[in-house]
Amino acid sequence: SGAIRVNPWNTDQLAGAIKQALTLSRVERELRQHKLYRYISIHTASYWAKSFMREFKEVCDKQKKGIDKLPTLPLREIRKSYAESKNRIIISDYDGTLTHLQSLPQLAGPPPFVTSLLKSLCQDPKNTIFIVSGRERRFMETWFGNLPVGLAAEYGFYYKLPNHEQWECAGQGLDLSWKDLVHPIMTYFSERTPGTYIENKESSLTWHYRDADPNFGLWQAKDMHINMGDSLANLPLEILQGNRMVEVRHQLANKSMVTERLLNYLSEHEIVSQKGEVDFILCVGDDRSDEDMFAIVQKLRDQARSNKNRNFDEIGRNERCHNENQMQDHSNEYKPNFRDASSNLIDHVSPERPKKASHRKMSQNAKVYTVHIGQEQSQADYKLDSLVALRH
């Protein structure tokens, strides 16, 4: 744009901009005027009106599609499943789910009712609570360190399992020199977008534009995404454009990985012998980063259920093979057979003891609820306007 952009609330900046405008050379004034004239000649009032209505319709259609796709969480059903279960996992995103989004991390602490709710849930020994956040671990430790809950910071790059005192790192000793490449790019856009700032975490860099003009901030975010996509194409990084922010993080900083690590831990023999298999999972989130979390929970749920069906099929197959062998040689010895041309010989399996199903991360009949907070499109099974509805 040929305009001189300025924050009108910054008097020093405003005075400097006025001085700059008054002292422009004739050539620069003509170039700026020509650029502005050309722009408004194309983007007329009619153009803007049509563009606004078109984008407005697209947003409405997208939201309607997202709303229609997801059924509302059946509260009566989930309360019944909760009451009947014996080993529950509640996995929740933090920002936007347990608390309102805040531009400054220092202001993003949990409200009193959330702390009270978590304390109440922790008092039930059947519950395992796990909170996953993009915030740094120092904030998570300050807010929740006195509660017996599992924590994941920076999208799971750092995590602390339930009943553990020490934080673990998903990528110990990783090279973080990529920050030297990313930070100047973010600085470039921050200098040109009032109301933005850079958050430097241990495993990621985040450019926030929550306090910037929403339209201009979004345009700049898309431009930044394109620029960094070209520069970082060959590095093990992810560029996430989320809720008024652009974040560059290592691939190991992923909510799906830490969620799977939690379920692996809770399915270990020692844990299962004490509490039994996990038979209830509530997984809640509100933005794109939570889609990975939903996907892994759904995948492990489907694997547990398919193991159940596979196990029954194996029983029937073994019984048929056993009967056929008895008819052929009246022998009590069970003989292995070929399953198909692409597999090796199956292991010796007794007809009275079916082949053990592969290790699963939850009960075959576990009640699993993945819930998206809000009206946007999601891969979750259900939607909910607010987590407050679950309090009653």
Coordinates of C-alpha atoms in Angstrom, one line a residue:
S1 CA 0.0 0.0 0.0
G2 CA 1.1 3.6 -0.6
A3 CA -0.2 4.7 2.7
I4 CA 2.0 5.3 5.7
R5 CA 0.7 2.8 8.4
V6 CA 0.7 4.0 11.9
N7 CA -0.7 3.0 15.3
P8 CA -3.0 6.0 16.1
W9 CA -2.6 5.4 19.9
N10 CA 1.1 5.7 19.7
T11 CA 1.6 9.5 19.8
D12 CA 5.4 9.3 19.1
Q13 CA 4.8 7.1 16.1
L14 CA 2.0 9.2 14.9
A15 CA 4.1 12.4 15.1
G16 CA 6.9 10.6 13.2
A17 CA 4.5 9.5 10.5
I18 CA 3.2 13.1 10.0
K19 CA 6.7 14.4 9.7
Q20 CA 7.5 11.6 7.2
A21 CA 4.5 12.5 5.1
L22 CA 5.3 16.2 5.1
T23 CA 8.9 15.7 4.1
L24 CA 8.4 13.1 1.3
S25 CA 10.1 14.0 -1.9
R26 CA 8.0 14.8 -5.0
V27 CA 8.9 11.5 -6.7
E28 CA 8.0 9.4 -3.7
R29 CA 4.7 11.3 -3.3
E30 CA 3.8 10.7 -6.9
L31 CA 4.7 7.0 -6.6
R32 CA 2.6 6.5 -3.5
Q33 CA -0.3 8.4 -5.0
H34 CA -0.1 6.4 -8.2
K35 CA -0.1 3.1 -6.2
L36 CA -3.1 4.2 -4.1
Y37 CA -5.0 5.4 -7.1
R38 CA -4.4 2.2 -9.0
Y39 CA -5.5 0.2 -6.0
I40 CA -8.8 2.0 -5.4
S41 CA -9.6 2.0 -9.1
I42 CA -9.7 -1.8 -9.0
H43 CA -11.0 -2.3 -5.5
T44 CA -14.1 -0.1 -5.8
A45 CA -16.9 0.1 -3.3
S46 CA -18.9 -2.3 -5.5
Y47 CA -15.9 -4.7 -5.5
W48 CA -15.6 -4.6 -1.7
A49 CA -19.3 -5.1 -1.2
K50 CA -19.4 -8.2 -3.5
S51 CA -16.2 -9.6 -1.9
F52 CA -17.6 -9.1 1.6
M53 CA -20.9 -10.9 0.8
R54 CA -19.1 -13.7 -1.0
E55 CA -16.7 -14.3 1.9
F56 CA -19.6 -13.9 4.4
K57 CA -21.5 -16.6 2.5
E58 CA -18.5 -18.9 2.5
V59 CA -18.0 -18.6 6.2
C60 CA -21.7 -19.3 6.9
D61 CA -21.7 -22.3 4.6
K62 CA -18.5 -23.6 6.2
Q63 CA -19.9 -23.2 9.7
K64 CA -23.2 -24.8 8.8
K65 CA -21.4 -27.7 7.2
G66 CA -19.3 -28.1 10.3
I67 CA -22.3 -27.9 12.6
D68 CA -24.4 -30.4 10.6
K69 CA -21.5 -32.9 10.4
L70 CA -20.9 -33.3 14.2
P71 CA -23.7 -34.5 16.5
T72 CA -23.9 -32.8 19.9
L73 CA -22.3 -34.7 22.7
P74 CA -25.0 -36.9 24.3
L75 CA -24.7 -35.7 27.9
R76 CA -27.1 -38.4 29.4
E77 CA -25.2 -41.2 27.7
I78 CA -21.7 -39.9 28.7
R79 CA -22.8 -39.5 32.3
K80 CA -24.1 -43.1 32.3
S81 CA -20.9 -44.4 30.8
Y82 CA -18.8 -42.3 33.3
A83 CA -20.8 -43.8 36.2
E84 CA -20.4 -47.4 35.0
S85 CA -16.7 -47.2 34.1
K86 CA -13.8 -48.3 36.4
N87 CA -10.7 -46.8 34.8
R88 CA -11.2 -43.4 33.1
I89 CA -9.0 -41.1 31.2
I90 CA -9.9 -37.4 30.7
I91 CA -7.6 -35.7 28.2
S92 CA -8.2 -32.0 27.7
D93 CA -6.6 -29.2 25.7
Y94 CA -6.0 -26.1 27.9
D95 CA -6.2 -22.7 26.0
G96 CA -9.7 -22.2 24.6
T97 CA -11.0 -25.4 26.3
L98 CA -10.4 -25.0 30.0
T99 CA -9.8 -21.3 29.9
H100 CA -10.4 -18.4 27.6
L101 CA -7.6 -17.5 25.1
Q102 CA -5.3 -14.8 26.3
S103 CA -2.7 -12.9 24.3
L104 CA -0.1 -12.9 27.2
P105 CA 0.9 -16.3 28.8
Q106 CA 1.0 -14.6 32.2
L107 CA -2.7 -13.9 32.0
A108 CA -3.7 -17.4 30.9
G109 CA -4.0 -19.0 34.3
P110 CA -7.0 -21.3 35.0
P111 CA -10.2 -19.7 36.5
P112 CA -11.2 -20.8 40.0
F113 CA -14.1 -23.0 38.8
V114 CA -11.6 -25.0 36.5
T115 CA -9.2 -25.6 39.4
S116 CA -12.2 -26.7 41.6
L117 CA -13.4 -29.0 38.9
L118 CA -10.0 -30.6 38.4
K119 CA -9.6 -31.1 42.2
S120 CA -13.0 -32.8 42.3
L121 CA -12.2 -35.1 39.5
C122 CA -8.8 -36.0 41.0
Q123 CA -10.4 -37.1 44.2
D124 CA -11.9 -40.1 42.4
P125 CA -9.2 -42.9 42.1
K126 CA -10.9 -44.1 38.9
N127 CA -9.9 -40.9 37.1
T128 CA -6.7 -40.1 35.3
I129 CA -6.5 -36.4 34.2
F130 CA -4.1 -35.3 31.5
I131 CA -3.9 -31.6 30.4
V132 CA -2.2 -30.9 27.0
S133 CA -1.2 -27.3 26.2
G134 CA 1.0 -25.3 23.9
R135 CA 2.2 -23.2 26.9
E136 CA 5.6 -23.6 28.3
R137 CA 6.2 -26.1 31.1
R138 CA 7.0 -23.4 33.7
F139 CA 3.5 -22.0 33.4
M140 CA 1.9 -25.5 33.5
E141 CA 3.9 -26.4 36.6
T142 CA 2.9 -23.1 38.3
W143 CA -0.8 -23.6 37.5
F144 CA -1.2 -27.4 38.0
G145 CA 1.9 -28.6 39.8
N146 CA 0.0 -29.0 43.0
L147 CA -2.6 -31.3 41.4
P148 CA -2.2 -35.1 40.8
V149 CA -2.6 -34.7 37.0
G150 CA -0.5 -35.5 34.0
L151 CA 0.8 -32.5 32.0
A152 CA 2.0 -31.9 28.5
A153 CA 3.6 -28.6 27.6
E154 CA 4.5 -27.2 24.2
Y155 CA 2.1 -29.6 22.5
G156 CA 3.8 -32.6 24.1
F157 CA 7.4 -31.8 23.5
Y158 CA 7.7 -31.8 27.3
Y159 CA 5.4 -34.0 29.4
K160 CA 4.9 -35.3 32.9
L161 CA 3.0 -38.5 33.2
P162 CA 0.4 -39.0 36.0
N163 CA 2.0 -39.8 39.4
H164 CA 5.5 -38.7 38.1
E165 CA 7.5 -35.9 39.5
Q166 CA 10.0 -35.3 36.6
W167 CA 9.3 -33.8 33.2
E168 CA 10.3 -35.9 30.2
C169 CA 11.4 -34.6 26.8
A170 CA 10.2 -36.1 23.5
G171 CA 13.3 -34.8 21.7
Q172 CA 16.2 -34.6 24.1
G173 CA 19.3 -33.1 22.5
L174 CA 17.6 -31.9 19.3
D175 CA 19.3 -29.2 17.2
L176 CA 17.3 -26.0 17.6
S177 CA 19.5 -23.9 15.3
W178 CA 16.5 -23.6 12.9
K179 CA 15.3 -20.8 15.3
D180 CA 18.1 -18.6 13.9
L181 CA 16.4 -18.9 10.5
V182 CA 12.8 -18.5 11.6
H183 CA 13.1 -15.6 14.1
P184 CA 14.3 -13.0 11.5
I185 CA 11.3 -13.9 9.3
M186 CA 8.9 -13.4 12.2
T187 CA 10.6 -10.2 13.3
Y188 CA 10.2 -8.8 9.7
F189 CA 6.4 -9.4 9.9
S190 CA 6.2 -8.1 13.5
E191 CA 7.8 -4.8 12.5
R192 CA 5.1 -4.4 9.8
T193 CA 2.1 -5.5 11.8
P194 CA 1.2 -3.5 14.8
G195 CA -0.2 -5.5 17.7
T196 CA 1.9 -8.6 17.1
Y197 CA 4.6 -10.2 19.1
I198 CA 6.9 -13.3 19.1
E199 CA 6.7 -16.0 21.8
N200 CA 10.0 -17.9 22.0
K201 CA 9.4 -21.3 23.6
E202 CA 12.0 -24.0 24.2
S203 CA 10.9 -26.1 21.2
S204 CA 9.0 -23.6 19.0
L205 CA 8.5 -20.0 17.9
T206 CA 5.1 -18.5 17.8
W207 CA 4.0 -15.3 16.1
H208 CA 0.8 -14.0 17.7
Y209 CA -1.5 -11.4 16.0
R210 CA -4.4 -11.5 18.4
D211 CA -4.1 -7.8 19.2
A212 CA -3.6 -6.8 15.5
D213 CA -6.2 -5.8 13.0
P214 CA -7.9 -9.1 12.3
N215 CA -8.0 -8.8 8.5
F216 CA -4.5 -7.4 8.1
G217 CA -3.1 -9.8 10.7
L218 CA -4.6 -12.8 8.8
W219 CA -3.2 -11.5 5.5
Q220 CA 0.3 -11.2 7.0
A221 CA 0.0 -14.6 8.6
K222 CA -0.8 -16.2 5.3
D223 CA 2.1 -14.4 3.7
M224 CA 4.5 -15.5 6.5
H225 CA 3.3 -19.1 6.1
I226 CA 4.1 -19.0 2.4
N227 CA 7.6 -17.5 3.0
M228 CA 8.5 -19.9 5.7
G229 CA 7.2 -22.9 3.8
D230 CA 9.7 -22.3 1.1
S231 CA 12.6 -21.7 3.5
L232 CA 11.9 -24.6 5.8
A233 CA 10.8 -27.2 3.3
N234 CA 13.7 -29.7 4.0
L235 CA 13.7 -29.4 7.8
P236 CA 11.8 -31.6 10.3
L237 CA 9.5 -28.8 11.2
E238 CA 5.8 -28.1 11.1
I239 CA 4.2 -24.7 10.4
L240 CA 0.9 -24.4 12.2
Q241 CA -1.5 -21.6 11.4
G242 CA -3.9 -21.7 14.4
N243 CA -6.2 -19.3 16.3
R244 CA -4.6 -15.9 15.4
M245 CA -1.1 -17.2 15.5
V246 CA 1.5 -18.9 13.3
E247 CA 3.8 -21.4 15.1
V248 CA 6.9 -23.2 13.9
R249 CA 7.7 -26.3 15.9
H250 CA 9.6 -29.5 15.7
Q251 CA 7.7 -32.5 14.4
L252 CA 8.1 -34.2 17.8
A253 CA 6.0 -31.4 19.4
N254 CA 2.8 -33.1 18.6
K255 CA -0.3 -33.8 20.7
S256 CA -0.9 -37.2 19.1
M257 CA 2.5 -38.5 20.2
V258 CA 2.2 -37.6 23.8
T259 CA -1.4 -38.9 23.9
E260 CA -0.2 -42.2 22.6
R261 CA 2.6 -42.2 25.1
L262 CA 0.0 -41.7 27.9
L263 CA -2.1 -44.6 26.6
N264 CA 0.9 -46.8 26.3
Y265 CA 1.8 -46.0 29.9
L266 CA -1.7 -46.8 31.2
S267 CA -1.8 -50.1 29.3
E268 CA 1.4 -51.4 30.9
H269 CA 1.0 -54.7 32.8
E270 CA 1.7 -53.2 36.2
I271 CA -0.9 -50.4 35.7
V272 CA -3.6 -52.8 34.2
S273 CA -3.1 -55.2 37.1
Q274 CA -3.9 -52.4 39.6
K275 CA -6.7 -50.5 37.8
G276 CA -7.8 -52.7 35.0
E277 CA -8.0 -51.7 31.3
V278 CA -9.0 -48.2 30.4
D279 CA -12.8 -48.4 29.7
F280 CA -13.7 -44.7 29.4
I281 CA -11.9 -41.9 27.5
L282 CA -13.1 -38.3 27.2
C283 CA -10.8 -36.3 24.8
V284 CA -11.6 -32.6 24.5
G285 CA -10.1 -29.8 22.4
D286 CA -11.0 -26.7 20.4
D287 CA -8.5 -26.0 17.6
R288 CA -6.4 -27.6 14.8
S289 CA -3.7 -28.9 17.0
D290 CA -6.3 -31.0 18.8
E291 CA -7.2 -32.9 15.6
D292 CA -4.0 -35.0 15.9
M293 CA -5.1 -35.9 19.4
F294 CA -8.6 -36.9 18.3
A295 CA -7.1 -39.0 15.4
I296 CA -4.8 -41.1 17.6
V297 CA -7.5 -41.8 20.2
Q298 CA -9.9 -42.9 17.4
K299 CA -7.3 -45.0 15.8
L300 CA -6.4 -46.8 19.0
R301 CA -10.1 -47.3 19.8
D302 CA -10.7 -48.8 16.4
Q303 CA -7.7 -51.1 16.8
A304 CA -9.0 -52.3 20.2
R305 CA -12.4 -53.1 18.7
S306 CA -10.9 -54.8 15.6
N307 CA -8.8 -57.0 17.9
K308 CA -12.0 -58.1 19.5
N309 CA -13.5 -59.2 16.1
R310 CA -10.2 -60.7 15.0
N311 CA -10.0 -62.7 18.2
F312 CA -13.5 -64.2 17.6
D313 CA -12.6 -65.0 14.0
E314 CA -9.4 -66.7 15.2
I315 CA -11.4 -68.9 17.6
G316 CA -13.7 -70.1 14.9
R317 CA -10.9 -70.7 12.5
N318 CA -9.0 -72.8 15.0
E319 CA -12.0 -74.9 15.9
R320 CA -12.6 -75.7 12.2
C321 CA -9.0 -76.6 11.7
H322 CA -9.0 -78.8 14.8
N323 CA -12.2 -80.7 13.7
E324 CA -10.8 -81.3 10.2
N325 CA -7.5 -82.7 11.7
Q326 CA -9.4 -85.0 14.0
M327 CA -11.4 -86.4 11.1
Q328 CA -8.3 -87.0 9.0
D329 CA -6.1 -88.9 11.5
H330 CA -8.0 -89.0 14.8
S331 CA -5.0 -87.4 16.4
N332 CA -5.1 -85.0 19.4
E333 CA -2.2 -83.1 18.0
Y334 CA -3.1 -79.7 16.5
K335 CA -1.4 -79.1 13.2
P336 CA -0.7 -75.6 11.8
N337 CA -2.0 -74.6 8.4
F338 CA -1.3 -71.9 5.9
R339 CA -3.3 -68.8 6.2
D340 CA -2.6 -67.3 2.7
A341 CA 0.1 -67.1 0.1
S342 CA 1.4 -63.8 1.5
S343 CA 2.0 -65.0 5.1
N344 CA 4.2 -67.5 6.8
L345 CA 3.0 -70.5 8.8
I346 CA 0.9 -69.4 11.7
D347 CA 2.1 -70.2 15.2
H348 CA 0.9 -73.3 17.0
V349 CA -2.4 -72.5 18.6
S350 CA -4.4 -74.7 20.9
P351 CA -8.1 -75.0 20.0
E352 CA -9.0 -74.6 23.6
R353 CA -6.9 -71.4 24.0
P354 CA -7.3 -69.0 21.1
K355 CA -4.3 -67.0 19.9
K356 CA -3.8 -64.0 22.2
A357 CA -4.9 -60.7 20.6
S358 CA -2.2 -58.0 20.0
H359 CA -1.5 -55.5 22.8
R360 CA -4.2 -52.9 23.0
K361 CA -4.3 -49.5 24.7
M362 CA -7.8 -49.8 26.1
S363 CA -10.7 -52.2 26.7
Q364 CA -12.4 -53.6 23.7
N365 CA -15.7 -52.2 24.9
A366 CA -14.2 -48.9 26.1
K367 CA -16.5 -45.9 25.8
V368 CA -14.6 -43.2 23.8
Y369 CA -15.8 -39.6 23.3
T370 CA -13.7 -37.2 21.2
V371 CA -15.3 -33.7 21.6
H372 CA -14.6 -30.5 19.7
I373 CA -15.5 -27.3 21.5
G374 CA -17.0 -24.7 19.2
Q375 CA -18.7 -24.7 15.8
E376 CA -15.8 -25.3 13.4
Q377 CA -15.3 -28.4 11.3
S378 CA -13.5 -31.2 13.1
Q379 CA -12.7 -34.9 12.9
A380 CA -14.0 -35.4 16.5
D381 CA -17.0 -37.6 17.1
Y382 CA -19.0 -34.9 18.9
K383 CA -19.2 -31.2 19.4
L384 CA -20.1 -29.0 22.4
D385 CA -20.5 -25.3 22.7
S386 CA -18.7 -25.1 26.0
L387 CA -17.1 -27.5 28.5
V388 CA -19.3 -25.8 31.2
A389 CA -22.1 -28.1 30.0
L390 CA -20.3 -31.1 31.5
R391 CA -20.2 -29.5 35.0
H392 CA -24.0 -30.1 35.6

